[in-house]
PDB file of C-alpha atoms in Angstrom:
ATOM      1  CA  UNK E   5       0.000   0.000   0.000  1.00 85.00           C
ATOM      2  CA  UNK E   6       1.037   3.403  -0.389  1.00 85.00           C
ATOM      3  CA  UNK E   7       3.770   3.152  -2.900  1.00 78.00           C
ATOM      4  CA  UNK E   8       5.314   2.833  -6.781  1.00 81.00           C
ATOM      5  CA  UNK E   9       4.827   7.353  -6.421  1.00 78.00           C
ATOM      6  CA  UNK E  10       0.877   7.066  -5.237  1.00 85.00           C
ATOM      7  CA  UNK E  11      -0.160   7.222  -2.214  1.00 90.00           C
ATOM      8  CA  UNK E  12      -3.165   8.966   0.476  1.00 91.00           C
ATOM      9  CA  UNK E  13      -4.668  11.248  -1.446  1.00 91.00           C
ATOM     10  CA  UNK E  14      -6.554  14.612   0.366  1.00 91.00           C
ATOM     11  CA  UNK E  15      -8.699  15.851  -2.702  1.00 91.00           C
ATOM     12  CA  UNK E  16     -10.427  12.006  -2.400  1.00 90.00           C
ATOM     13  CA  UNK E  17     -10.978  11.147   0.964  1.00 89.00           C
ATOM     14  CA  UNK E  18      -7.802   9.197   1.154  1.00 90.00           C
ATOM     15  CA  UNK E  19      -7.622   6.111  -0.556  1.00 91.00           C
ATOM     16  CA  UNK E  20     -10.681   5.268  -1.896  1.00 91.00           C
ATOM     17  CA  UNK E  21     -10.073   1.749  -2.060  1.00 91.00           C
ATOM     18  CA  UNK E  22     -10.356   0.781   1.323  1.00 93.00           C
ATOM     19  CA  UNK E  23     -13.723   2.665   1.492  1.00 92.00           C
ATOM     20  CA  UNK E  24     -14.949   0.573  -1.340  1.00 94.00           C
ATOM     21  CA  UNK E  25     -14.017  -2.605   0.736  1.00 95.00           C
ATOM     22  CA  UNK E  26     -15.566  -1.127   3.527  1.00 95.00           C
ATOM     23  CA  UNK E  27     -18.862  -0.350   2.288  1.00 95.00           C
ATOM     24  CA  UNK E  28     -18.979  -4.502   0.919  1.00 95.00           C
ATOM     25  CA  UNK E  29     -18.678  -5.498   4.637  1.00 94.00           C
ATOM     26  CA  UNK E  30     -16.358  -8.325   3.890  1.00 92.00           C
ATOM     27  CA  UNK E  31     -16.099 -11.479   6.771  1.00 89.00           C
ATOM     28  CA  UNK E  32     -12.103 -10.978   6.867  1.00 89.00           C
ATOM     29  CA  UNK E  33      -9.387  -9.195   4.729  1.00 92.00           C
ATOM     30  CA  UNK E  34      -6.518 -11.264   3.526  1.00 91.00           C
ATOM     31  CA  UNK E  35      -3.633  -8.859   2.122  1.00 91.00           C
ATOM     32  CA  UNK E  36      -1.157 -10.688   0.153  1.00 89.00           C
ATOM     33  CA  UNK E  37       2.062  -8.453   0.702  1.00 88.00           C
ATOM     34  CA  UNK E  38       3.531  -5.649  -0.080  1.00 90.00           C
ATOM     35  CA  UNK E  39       1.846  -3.668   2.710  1.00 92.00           C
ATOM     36  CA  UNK E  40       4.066  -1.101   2.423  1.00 94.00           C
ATOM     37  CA  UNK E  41       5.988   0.189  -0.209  1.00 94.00           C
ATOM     38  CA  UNK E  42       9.485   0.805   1.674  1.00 93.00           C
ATOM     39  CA  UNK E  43      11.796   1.522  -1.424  1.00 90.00           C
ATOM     40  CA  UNK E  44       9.978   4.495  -3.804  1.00 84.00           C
ATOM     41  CA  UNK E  45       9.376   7.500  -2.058  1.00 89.00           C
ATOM     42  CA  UNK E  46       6.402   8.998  -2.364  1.00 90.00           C
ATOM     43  CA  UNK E  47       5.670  12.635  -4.476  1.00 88.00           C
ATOM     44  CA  UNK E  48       3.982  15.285  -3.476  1.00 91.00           C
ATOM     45  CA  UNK E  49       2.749  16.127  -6.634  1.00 91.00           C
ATOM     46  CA  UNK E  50       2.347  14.280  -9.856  1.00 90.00           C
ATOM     47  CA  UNK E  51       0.603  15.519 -13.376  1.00 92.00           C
ATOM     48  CA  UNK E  52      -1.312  13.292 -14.831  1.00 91.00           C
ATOM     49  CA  UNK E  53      -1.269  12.570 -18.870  1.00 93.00           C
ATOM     50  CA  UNK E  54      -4.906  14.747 -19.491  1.00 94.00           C
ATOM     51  CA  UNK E  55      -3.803  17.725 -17.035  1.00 93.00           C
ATOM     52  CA  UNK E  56      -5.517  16.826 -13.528  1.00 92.00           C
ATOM     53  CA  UNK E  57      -2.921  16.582 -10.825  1.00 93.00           C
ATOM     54  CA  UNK E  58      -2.744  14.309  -7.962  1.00 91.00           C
ATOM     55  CA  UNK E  59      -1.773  15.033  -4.961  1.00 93.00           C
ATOM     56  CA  UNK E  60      -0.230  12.825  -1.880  1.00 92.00           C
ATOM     57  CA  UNK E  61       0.159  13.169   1.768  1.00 92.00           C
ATOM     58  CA  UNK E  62       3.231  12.963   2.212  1.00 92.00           C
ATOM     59  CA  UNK E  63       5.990  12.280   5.522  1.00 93.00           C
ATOM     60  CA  UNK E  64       9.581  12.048   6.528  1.00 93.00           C
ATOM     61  CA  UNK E  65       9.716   8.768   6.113  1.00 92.00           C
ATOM     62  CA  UNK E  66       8.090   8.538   2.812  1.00 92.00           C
ATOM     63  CA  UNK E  67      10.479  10.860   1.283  1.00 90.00           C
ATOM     64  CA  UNK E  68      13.002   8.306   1.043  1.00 92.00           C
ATOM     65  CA  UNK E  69      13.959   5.061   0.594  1.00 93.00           C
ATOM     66  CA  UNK E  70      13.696   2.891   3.941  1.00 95.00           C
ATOM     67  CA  UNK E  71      17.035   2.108   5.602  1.00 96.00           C
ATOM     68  CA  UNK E  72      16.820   2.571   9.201  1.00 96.00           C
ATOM     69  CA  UNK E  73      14.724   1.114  11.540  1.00 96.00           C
ATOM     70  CA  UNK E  74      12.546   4.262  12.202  1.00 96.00           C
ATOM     71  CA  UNK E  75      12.018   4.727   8.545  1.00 96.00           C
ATOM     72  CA  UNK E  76      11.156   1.107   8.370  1.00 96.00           C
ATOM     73  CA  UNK E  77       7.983   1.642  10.992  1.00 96.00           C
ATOM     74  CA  UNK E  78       6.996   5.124   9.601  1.00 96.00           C
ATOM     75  CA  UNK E  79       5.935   3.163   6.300  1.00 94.00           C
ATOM     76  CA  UNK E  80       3.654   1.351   7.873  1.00 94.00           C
ATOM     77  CA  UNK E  81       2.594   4.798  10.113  1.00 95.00           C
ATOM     78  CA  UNK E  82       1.915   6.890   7.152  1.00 95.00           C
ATOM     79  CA  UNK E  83      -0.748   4.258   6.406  1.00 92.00           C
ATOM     80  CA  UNK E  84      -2.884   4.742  10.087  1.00 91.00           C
ATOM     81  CA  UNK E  85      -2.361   8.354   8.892  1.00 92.00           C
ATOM     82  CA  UNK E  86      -5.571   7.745   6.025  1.00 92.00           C
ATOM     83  CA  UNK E  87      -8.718   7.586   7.432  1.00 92.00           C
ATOM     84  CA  UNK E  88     -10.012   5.091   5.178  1.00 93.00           C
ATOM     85  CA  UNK E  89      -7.345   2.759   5.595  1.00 93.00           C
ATOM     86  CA  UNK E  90      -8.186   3.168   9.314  1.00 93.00           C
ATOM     87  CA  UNK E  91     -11.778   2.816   9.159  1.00 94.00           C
ATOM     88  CA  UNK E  92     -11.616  -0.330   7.538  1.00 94.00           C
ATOM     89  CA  UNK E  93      -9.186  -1.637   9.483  1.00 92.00           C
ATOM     90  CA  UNK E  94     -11.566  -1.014  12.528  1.00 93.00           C
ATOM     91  CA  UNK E  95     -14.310  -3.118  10.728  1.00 94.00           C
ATOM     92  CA  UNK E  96     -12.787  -6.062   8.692  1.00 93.00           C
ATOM     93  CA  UNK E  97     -10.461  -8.643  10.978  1.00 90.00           C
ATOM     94  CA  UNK E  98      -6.973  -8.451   8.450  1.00 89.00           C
ATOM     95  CA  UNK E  99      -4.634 -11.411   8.012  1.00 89.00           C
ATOM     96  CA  UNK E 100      -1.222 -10.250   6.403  1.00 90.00           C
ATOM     97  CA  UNK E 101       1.421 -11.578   4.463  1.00 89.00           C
ATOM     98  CA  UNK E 102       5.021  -9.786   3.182  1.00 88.00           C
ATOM     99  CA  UNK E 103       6.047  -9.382  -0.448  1.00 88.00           C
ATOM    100  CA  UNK E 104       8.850  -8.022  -1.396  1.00 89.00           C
ATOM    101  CA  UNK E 105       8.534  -4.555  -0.779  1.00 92.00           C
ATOM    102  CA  UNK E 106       8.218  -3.960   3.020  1.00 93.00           C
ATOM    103  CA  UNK E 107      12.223  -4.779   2.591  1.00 93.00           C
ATOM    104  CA  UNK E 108      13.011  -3.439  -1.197  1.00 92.00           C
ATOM    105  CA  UNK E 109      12.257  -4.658  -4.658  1.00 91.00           C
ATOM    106  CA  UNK E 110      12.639  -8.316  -5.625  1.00 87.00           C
ATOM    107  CA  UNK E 111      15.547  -8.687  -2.611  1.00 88.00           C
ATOM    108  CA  UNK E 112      17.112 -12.039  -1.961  1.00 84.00           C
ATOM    109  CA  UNK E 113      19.143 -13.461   0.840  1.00 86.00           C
ATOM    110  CA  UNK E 114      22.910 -12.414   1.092  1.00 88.00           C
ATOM    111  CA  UNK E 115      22.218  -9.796  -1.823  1.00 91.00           C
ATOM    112  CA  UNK E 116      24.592  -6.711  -1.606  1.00 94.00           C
ATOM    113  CA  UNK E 117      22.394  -3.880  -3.174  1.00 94.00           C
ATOM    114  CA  UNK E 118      23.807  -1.439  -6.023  1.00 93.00           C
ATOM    115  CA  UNK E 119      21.476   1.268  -5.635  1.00 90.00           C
ATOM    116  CA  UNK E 120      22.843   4.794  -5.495  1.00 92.00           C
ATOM    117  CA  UNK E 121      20.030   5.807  -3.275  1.00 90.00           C
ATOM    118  CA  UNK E 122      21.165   3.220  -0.594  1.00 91.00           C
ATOM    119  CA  UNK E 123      23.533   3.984   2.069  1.00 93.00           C
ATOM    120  CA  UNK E 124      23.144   0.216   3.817  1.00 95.00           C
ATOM    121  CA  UNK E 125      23.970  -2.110   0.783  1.00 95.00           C
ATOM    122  CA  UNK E 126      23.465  -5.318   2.845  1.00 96.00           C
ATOM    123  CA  UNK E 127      20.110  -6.791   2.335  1.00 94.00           C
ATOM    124  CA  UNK E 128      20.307  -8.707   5.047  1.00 93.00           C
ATOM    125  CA  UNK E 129      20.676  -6.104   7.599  1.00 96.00           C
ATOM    126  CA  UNK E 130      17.743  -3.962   6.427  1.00 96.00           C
ATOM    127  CA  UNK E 131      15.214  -7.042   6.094  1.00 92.00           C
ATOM    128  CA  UNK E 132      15.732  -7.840   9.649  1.00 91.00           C
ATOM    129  CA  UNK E 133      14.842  -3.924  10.363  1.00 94.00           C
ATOM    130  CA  UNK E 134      11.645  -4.568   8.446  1.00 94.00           C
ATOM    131  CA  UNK E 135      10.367  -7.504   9.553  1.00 90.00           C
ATOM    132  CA  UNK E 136      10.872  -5.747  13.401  1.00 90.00           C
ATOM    133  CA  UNK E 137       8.813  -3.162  11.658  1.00 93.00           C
ATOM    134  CA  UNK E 138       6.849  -5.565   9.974  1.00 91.00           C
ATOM    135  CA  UNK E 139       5.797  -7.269  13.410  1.00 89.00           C
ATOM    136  CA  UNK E 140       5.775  -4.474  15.231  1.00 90.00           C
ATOM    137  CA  UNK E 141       2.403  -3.034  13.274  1.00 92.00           C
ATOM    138  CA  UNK E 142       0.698  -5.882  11.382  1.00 89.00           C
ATOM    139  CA  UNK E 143      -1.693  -7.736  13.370  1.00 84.00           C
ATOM    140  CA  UNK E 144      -0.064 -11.014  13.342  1.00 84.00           C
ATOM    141  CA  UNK E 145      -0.123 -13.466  16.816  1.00 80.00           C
ATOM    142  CA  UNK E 146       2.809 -14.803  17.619  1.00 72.00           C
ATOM    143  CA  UNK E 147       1.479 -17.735  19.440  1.00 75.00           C
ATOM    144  CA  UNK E 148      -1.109 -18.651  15.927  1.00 70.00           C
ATOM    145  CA  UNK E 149       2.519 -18.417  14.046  1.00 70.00           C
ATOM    146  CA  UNK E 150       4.335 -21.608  13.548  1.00 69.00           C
ATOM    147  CA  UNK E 151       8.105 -21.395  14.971  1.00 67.00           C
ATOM    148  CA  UNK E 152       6.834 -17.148  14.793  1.00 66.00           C
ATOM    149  CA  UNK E 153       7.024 -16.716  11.588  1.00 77.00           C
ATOM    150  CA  UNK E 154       4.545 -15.224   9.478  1.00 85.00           C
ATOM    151  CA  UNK E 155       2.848 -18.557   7.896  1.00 88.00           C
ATOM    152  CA  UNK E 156      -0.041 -19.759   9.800  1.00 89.00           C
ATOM    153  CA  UNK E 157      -3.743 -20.997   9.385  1.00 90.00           C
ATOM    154  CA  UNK E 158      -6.992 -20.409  10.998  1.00 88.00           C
ATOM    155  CA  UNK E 159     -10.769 -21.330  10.945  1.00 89.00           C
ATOM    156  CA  UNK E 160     -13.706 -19.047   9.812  1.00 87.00           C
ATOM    157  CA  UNK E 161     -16.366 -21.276  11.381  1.00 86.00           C
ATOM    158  CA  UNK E 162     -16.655 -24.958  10.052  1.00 85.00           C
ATOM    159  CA  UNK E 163     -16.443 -24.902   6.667  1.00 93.00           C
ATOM    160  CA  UNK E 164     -13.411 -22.345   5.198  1.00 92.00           C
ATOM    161  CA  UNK E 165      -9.913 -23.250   6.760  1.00 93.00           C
ATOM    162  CA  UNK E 166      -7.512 -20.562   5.289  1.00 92.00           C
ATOM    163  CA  UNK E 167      -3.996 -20.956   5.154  1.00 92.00           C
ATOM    164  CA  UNK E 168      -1.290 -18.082   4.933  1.00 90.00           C
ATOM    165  CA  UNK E 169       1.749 -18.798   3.567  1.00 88.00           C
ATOM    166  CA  UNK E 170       5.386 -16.652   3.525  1.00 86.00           C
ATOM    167  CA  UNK E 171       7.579 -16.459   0.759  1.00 76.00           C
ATOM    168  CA  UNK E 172      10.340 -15.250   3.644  1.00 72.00           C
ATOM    169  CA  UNK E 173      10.011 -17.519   6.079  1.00 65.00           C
ATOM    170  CA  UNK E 174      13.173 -19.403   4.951  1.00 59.00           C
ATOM    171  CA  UNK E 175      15.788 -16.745   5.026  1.00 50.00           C
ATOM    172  CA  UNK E 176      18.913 -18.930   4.184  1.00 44.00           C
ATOM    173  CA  UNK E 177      19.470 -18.419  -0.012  1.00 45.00           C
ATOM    174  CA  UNK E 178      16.869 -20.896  -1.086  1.00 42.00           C
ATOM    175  CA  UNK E 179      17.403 -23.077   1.490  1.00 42.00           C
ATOM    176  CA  UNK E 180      19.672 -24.768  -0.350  1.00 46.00           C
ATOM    177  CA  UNK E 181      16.961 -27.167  -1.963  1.00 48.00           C
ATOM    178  CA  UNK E 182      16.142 -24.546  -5.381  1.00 47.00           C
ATOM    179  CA  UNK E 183      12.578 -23.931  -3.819  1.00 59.00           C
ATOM    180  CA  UNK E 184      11.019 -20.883  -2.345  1.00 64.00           C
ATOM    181  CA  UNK E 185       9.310 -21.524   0.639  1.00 69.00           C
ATOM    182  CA  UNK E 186      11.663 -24.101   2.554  1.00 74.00           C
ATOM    183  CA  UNK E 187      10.997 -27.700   3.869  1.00 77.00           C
ATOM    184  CA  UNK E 188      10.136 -26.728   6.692  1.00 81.00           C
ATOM    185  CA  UNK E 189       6.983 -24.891   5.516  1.00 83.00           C
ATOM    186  CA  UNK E 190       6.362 -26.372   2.661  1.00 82.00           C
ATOM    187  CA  UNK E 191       6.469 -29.418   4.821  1.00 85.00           C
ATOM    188  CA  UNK E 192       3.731 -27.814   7.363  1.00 87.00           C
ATOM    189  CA  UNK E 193       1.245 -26.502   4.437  1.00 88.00           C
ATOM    190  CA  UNK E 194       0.983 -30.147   3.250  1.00 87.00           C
ATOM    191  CA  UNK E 195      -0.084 -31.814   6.579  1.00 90.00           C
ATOM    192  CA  UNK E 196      -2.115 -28.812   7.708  1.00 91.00           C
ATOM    193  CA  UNK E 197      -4.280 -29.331   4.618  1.00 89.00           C
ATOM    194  CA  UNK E 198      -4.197 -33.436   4.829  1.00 89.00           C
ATOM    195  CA  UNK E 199      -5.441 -33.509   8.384  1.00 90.00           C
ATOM    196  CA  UNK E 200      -7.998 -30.097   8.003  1.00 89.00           C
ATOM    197  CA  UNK E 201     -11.690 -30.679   7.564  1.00 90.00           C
ATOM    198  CA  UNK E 202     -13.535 -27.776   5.964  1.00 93.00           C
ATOM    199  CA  UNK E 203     -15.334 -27.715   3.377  1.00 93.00           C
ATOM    200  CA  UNK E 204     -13.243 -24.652   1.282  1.00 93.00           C
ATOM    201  CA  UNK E 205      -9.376 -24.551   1.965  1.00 92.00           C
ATOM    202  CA  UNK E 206      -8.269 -21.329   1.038  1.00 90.00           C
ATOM    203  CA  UNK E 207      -4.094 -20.848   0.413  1.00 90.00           C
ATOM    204  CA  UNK E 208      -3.376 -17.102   0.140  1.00 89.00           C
ATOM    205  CA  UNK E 209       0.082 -17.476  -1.177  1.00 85.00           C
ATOM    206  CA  UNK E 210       1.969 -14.049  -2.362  1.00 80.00           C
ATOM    207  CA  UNK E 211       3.307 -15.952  -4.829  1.00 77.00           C
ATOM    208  CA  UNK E 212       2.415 -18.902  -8.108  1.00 73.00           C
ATOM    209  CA  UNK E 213       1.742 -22.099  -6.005  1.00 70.00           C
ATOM    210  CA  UNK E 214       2.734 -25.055  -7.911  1.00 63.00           C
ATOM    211  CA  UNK E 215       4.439 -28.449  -7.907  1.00 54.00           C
ATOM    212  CA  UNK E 216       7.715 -27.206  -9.984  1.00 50.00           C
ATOM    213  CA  UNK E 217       8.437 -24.327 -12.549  1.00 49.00           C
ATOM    214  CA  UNK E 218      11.534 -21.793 -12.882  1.00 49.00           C
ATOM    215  CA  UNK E 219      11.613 -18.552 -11.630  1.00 49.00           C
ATOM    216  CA  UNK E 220       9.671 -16.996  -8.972  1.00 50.00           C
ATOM    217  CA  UNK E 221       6.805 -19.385  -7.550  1.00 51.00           C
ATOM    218  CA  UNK E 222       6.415 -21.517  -4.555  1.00 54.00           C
ATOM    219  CA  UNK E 223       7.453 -25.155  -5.459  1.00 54.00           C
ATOM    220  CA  UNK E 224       6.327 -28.048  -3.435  1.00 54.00           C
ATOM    221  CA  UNK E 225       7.427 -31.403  -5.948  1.00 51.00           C
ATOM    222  CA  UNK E 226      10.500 -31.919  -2.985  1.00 47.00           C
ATOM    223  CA  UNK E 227       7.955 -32.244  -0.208  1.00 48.00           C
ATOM    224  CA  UNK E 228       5.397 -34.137  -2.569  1.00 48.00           C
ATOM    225  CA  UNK E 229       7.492 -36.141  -3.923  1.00 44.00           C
ATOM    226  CA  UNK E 230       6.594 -36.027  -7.440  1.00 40.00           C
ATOM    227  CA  UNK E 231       8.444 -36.570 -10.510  1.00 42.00           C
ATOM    228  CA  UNK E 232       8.355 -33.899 -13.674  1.00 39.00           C
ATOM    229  CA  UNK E 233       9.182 -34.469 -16.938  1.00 43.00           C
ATOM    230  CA  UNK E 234       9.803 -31.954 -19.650  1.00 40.00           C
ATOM    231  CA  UNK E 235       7.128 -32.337 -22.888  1.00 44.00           C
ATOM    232  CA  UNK E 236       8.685 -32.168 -26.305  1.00 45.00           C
ATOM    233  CA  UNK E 237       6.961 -29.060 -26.106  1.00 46.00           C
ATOM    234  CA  UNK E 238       8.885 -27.822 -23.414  1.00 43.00           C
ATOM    235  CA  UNK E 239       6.249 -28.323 -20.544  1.00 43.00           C
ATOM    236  CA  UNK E 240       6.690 -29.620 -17.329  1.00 39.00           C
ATOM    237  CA  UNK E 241       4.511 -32.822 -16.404  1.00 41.00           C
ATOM    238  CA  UNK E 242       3.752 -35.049 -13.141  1.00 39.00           C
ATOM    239  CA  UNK E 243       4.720 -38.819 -13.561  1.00 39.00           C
ATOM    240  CA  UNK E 244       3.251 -38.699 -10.109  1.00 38.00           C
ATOM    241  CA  UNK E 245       1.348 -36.725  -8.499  1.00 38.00           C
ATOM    242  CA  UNK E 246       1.175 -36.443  -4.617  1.00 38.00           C
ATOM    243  CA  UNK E 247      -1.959 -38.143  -3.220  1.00 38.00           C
ATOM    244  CA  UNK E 248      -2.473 -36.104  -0.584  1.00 39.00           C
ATOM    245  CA  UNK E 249      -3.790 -32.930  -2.390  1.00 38.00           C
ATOM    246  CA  UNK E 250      -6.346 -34.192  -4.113  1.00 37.00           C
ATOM    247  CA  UNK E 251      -9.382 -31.615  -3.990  1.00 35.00           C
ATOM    248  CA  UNK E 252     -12.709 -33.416  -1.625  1.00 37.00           C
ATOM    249  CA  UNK E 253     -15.964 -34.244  -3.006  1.00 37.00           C
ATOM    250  CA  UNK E 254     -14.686 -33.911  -6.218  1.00 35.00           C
ATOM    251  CA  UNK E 255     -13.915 -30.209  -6.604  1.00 33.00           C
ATOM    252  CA  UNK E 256     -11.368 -29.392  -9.159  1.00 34.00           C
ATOM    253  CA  UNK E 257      -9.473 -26.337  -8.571  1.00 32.00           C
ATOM    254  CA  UNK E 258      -8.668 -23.385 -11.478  1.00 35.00           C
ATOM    255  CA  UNK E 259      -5.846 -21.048 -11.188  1.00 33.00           C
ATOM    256  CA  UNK E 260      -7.056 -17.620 -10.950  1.00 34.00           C
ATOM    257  CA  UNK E 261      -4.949 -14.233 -12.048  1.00 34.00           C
ATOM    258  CA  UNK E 262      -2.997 -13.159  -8.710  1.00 34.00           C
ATOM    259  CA  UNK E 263      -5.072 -10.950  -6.659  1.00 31.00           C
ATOM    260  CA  UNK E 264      -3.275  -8.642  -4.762  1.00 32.00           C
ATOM    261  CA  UNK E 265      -5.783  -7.432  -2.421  1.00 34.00           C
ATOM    262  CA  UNK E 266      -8.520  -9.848  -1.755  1.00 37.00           C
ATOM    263  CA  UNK E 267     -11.638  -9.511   0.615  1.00 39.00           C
ATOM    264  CA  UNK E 268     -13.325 -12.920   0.921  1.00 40.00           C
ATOM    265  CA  UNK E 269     -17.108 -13.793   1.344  1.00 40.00           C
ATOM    266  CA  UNK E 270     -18.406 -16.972   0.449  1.00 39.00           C
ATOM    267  CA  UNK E 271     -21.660 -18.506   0.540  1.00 38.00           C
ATOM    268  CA  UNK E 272     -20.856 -20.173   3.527  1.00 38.00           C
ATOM    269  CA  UNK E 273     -19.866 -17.190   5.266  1.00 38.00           C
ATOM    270  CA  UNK E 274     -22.966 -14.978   4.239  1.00 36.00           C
ATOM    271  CA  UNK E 275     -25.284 -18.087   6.406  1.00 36.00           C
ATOM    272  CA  UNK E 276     -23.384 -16.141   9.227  1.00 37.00           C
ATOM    273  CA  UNK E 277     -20.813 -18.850  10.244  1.00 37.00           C
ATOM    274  CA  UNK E 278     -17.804 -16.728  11.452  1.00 38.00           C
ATOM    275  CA  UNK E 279     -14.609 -17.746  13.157  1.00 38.00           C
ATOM    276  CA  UNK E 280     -13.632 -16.470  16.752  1.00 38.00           C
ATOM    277  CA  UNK E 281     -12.604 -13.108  15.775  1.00 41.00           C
ATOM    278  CA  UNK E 282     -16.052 -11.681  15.029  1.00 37.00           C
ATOM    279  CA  UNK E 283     -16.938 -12.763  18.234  1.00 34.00           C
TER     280      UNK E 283
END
């Protein structure tokens, strides 16, 4: 929220978004990182390409690129500073996830930055001073946390199970296995959803969930167990695949385009059956 040059803007209220999710009255919010922008400062002032201008609230700590660990939690202040953005966090239980960009863009474990703008080149050092930020203002428990980290599941009444995954949680390069998410986790997500019971299991993952591919998704085929096999076309196919994933009742599962911002309400949840924290 609140970066890429945009952010709160005065002449509309704020950010208009969050009023729109408001006024849906959504069950629960799940946020799928990037809930701050810590790397492009914000402008004050911006011309848009027919003539209007926009204008954004801007701070201190928005005016540059987030190195220390002040500047690190006054990202995620200049958000409580919309009303908006606080009335519908008042209303709508949140569940939060990081991206990339509550460290900086597209960082990786051990990287050694080459951006002019950066005093602290060591990635390492200024992820650690966001995640304190990170955890100091996102409304994530501990104790609901496996090992603490940011990964965790939890009931909305008897039927939707949602689990949260975190493309961070293994902060060693890779692991050292070539897959995003570590055993460890990748591990937990695959018993959690073999022993759960609902109905609807919902994965908010930040990232493309798969069984292998290159690049930047969240590959499970070590934990699974599964064999691939390149097509003569190039494409990647399961010899295999892992028994324990198969969708209940029958249901058959479609990839959707990555939502950013999701609020969820299912027909299950509009009969009124709500987990503990509506009570």
């Amino acid at each position: 929220m609140a970066g890429q040059g945009w952010g709160s803007n005065p002449d509309l209220g704020g950010m208009p978004g969050c009023a729109a999710m408001t006024a849906r009255h959504p069950d629960f919010f799940l946020h799928s990182g990037d809930t701050v922008y810590a790397d492009p400062p914000l402008q004050e002032r911006v011309v848009l390409p027919d003539g209007r201008v926009w204008r954004t609230t801007t701070t201190a700590a928005k005016a540059k690129v987030a190195e220390t660990p002040d500047e690190y939690r006054g990202q995620f202040a200049y958000t409580t500073l919309d009303p908006e953005v606080r009335e519908f966090a008042a209303s709508v239980p949140s569940f939060v996830q990081r991206d990339d960009h509550e460290v900086v863009n597209n960082w990786y474990p051990g990287e050694i930055l080459d951006l002019p703008q950066c005093t602290e080149k060591r990635v390492d050092v200024l992820a650690a001073r966001a995640f304190r930020a990170f955890h100091e203002w996102q409304p994530v428990d501990p104790a609901r946390a496996v090992d603490g980290r940011v990964y965790r599941k939890f009931p909305c009444g008897a039927h939707v199970e949602v689990f949260v995954l975190d493309k961070d949680a293994n902060t060693s390069p890779r692991d050292k296995t070539g897959h995003v998410p570590g055993t460890a986790q990748a591990r937990w997500l695959v018993d959690a959803l073999d022993r759960g019971t609902a109905t609807w299991k919902i994965i908010a993952a930040d990232l493309t969930l798969g069984l292998a591919g290159p690049g930047g998704g969240l590959r499970l085929r070590p934990v699974l167990g599964v064999r691939v096999r390149a097509t003569a076309r190039g494409r990647v196919r399961a010899e295999r695949p892992g028994p324990r994933l198969r969708p209940a009742g029958g249901l058959r599962e479609r990839p959707t385009h990555r939502q950013h911002l999701a609020a969820g309400r299912g027909p299950a949840l509009r009969r009124g059956v709500r987990g503990p924290q509506h009570r």
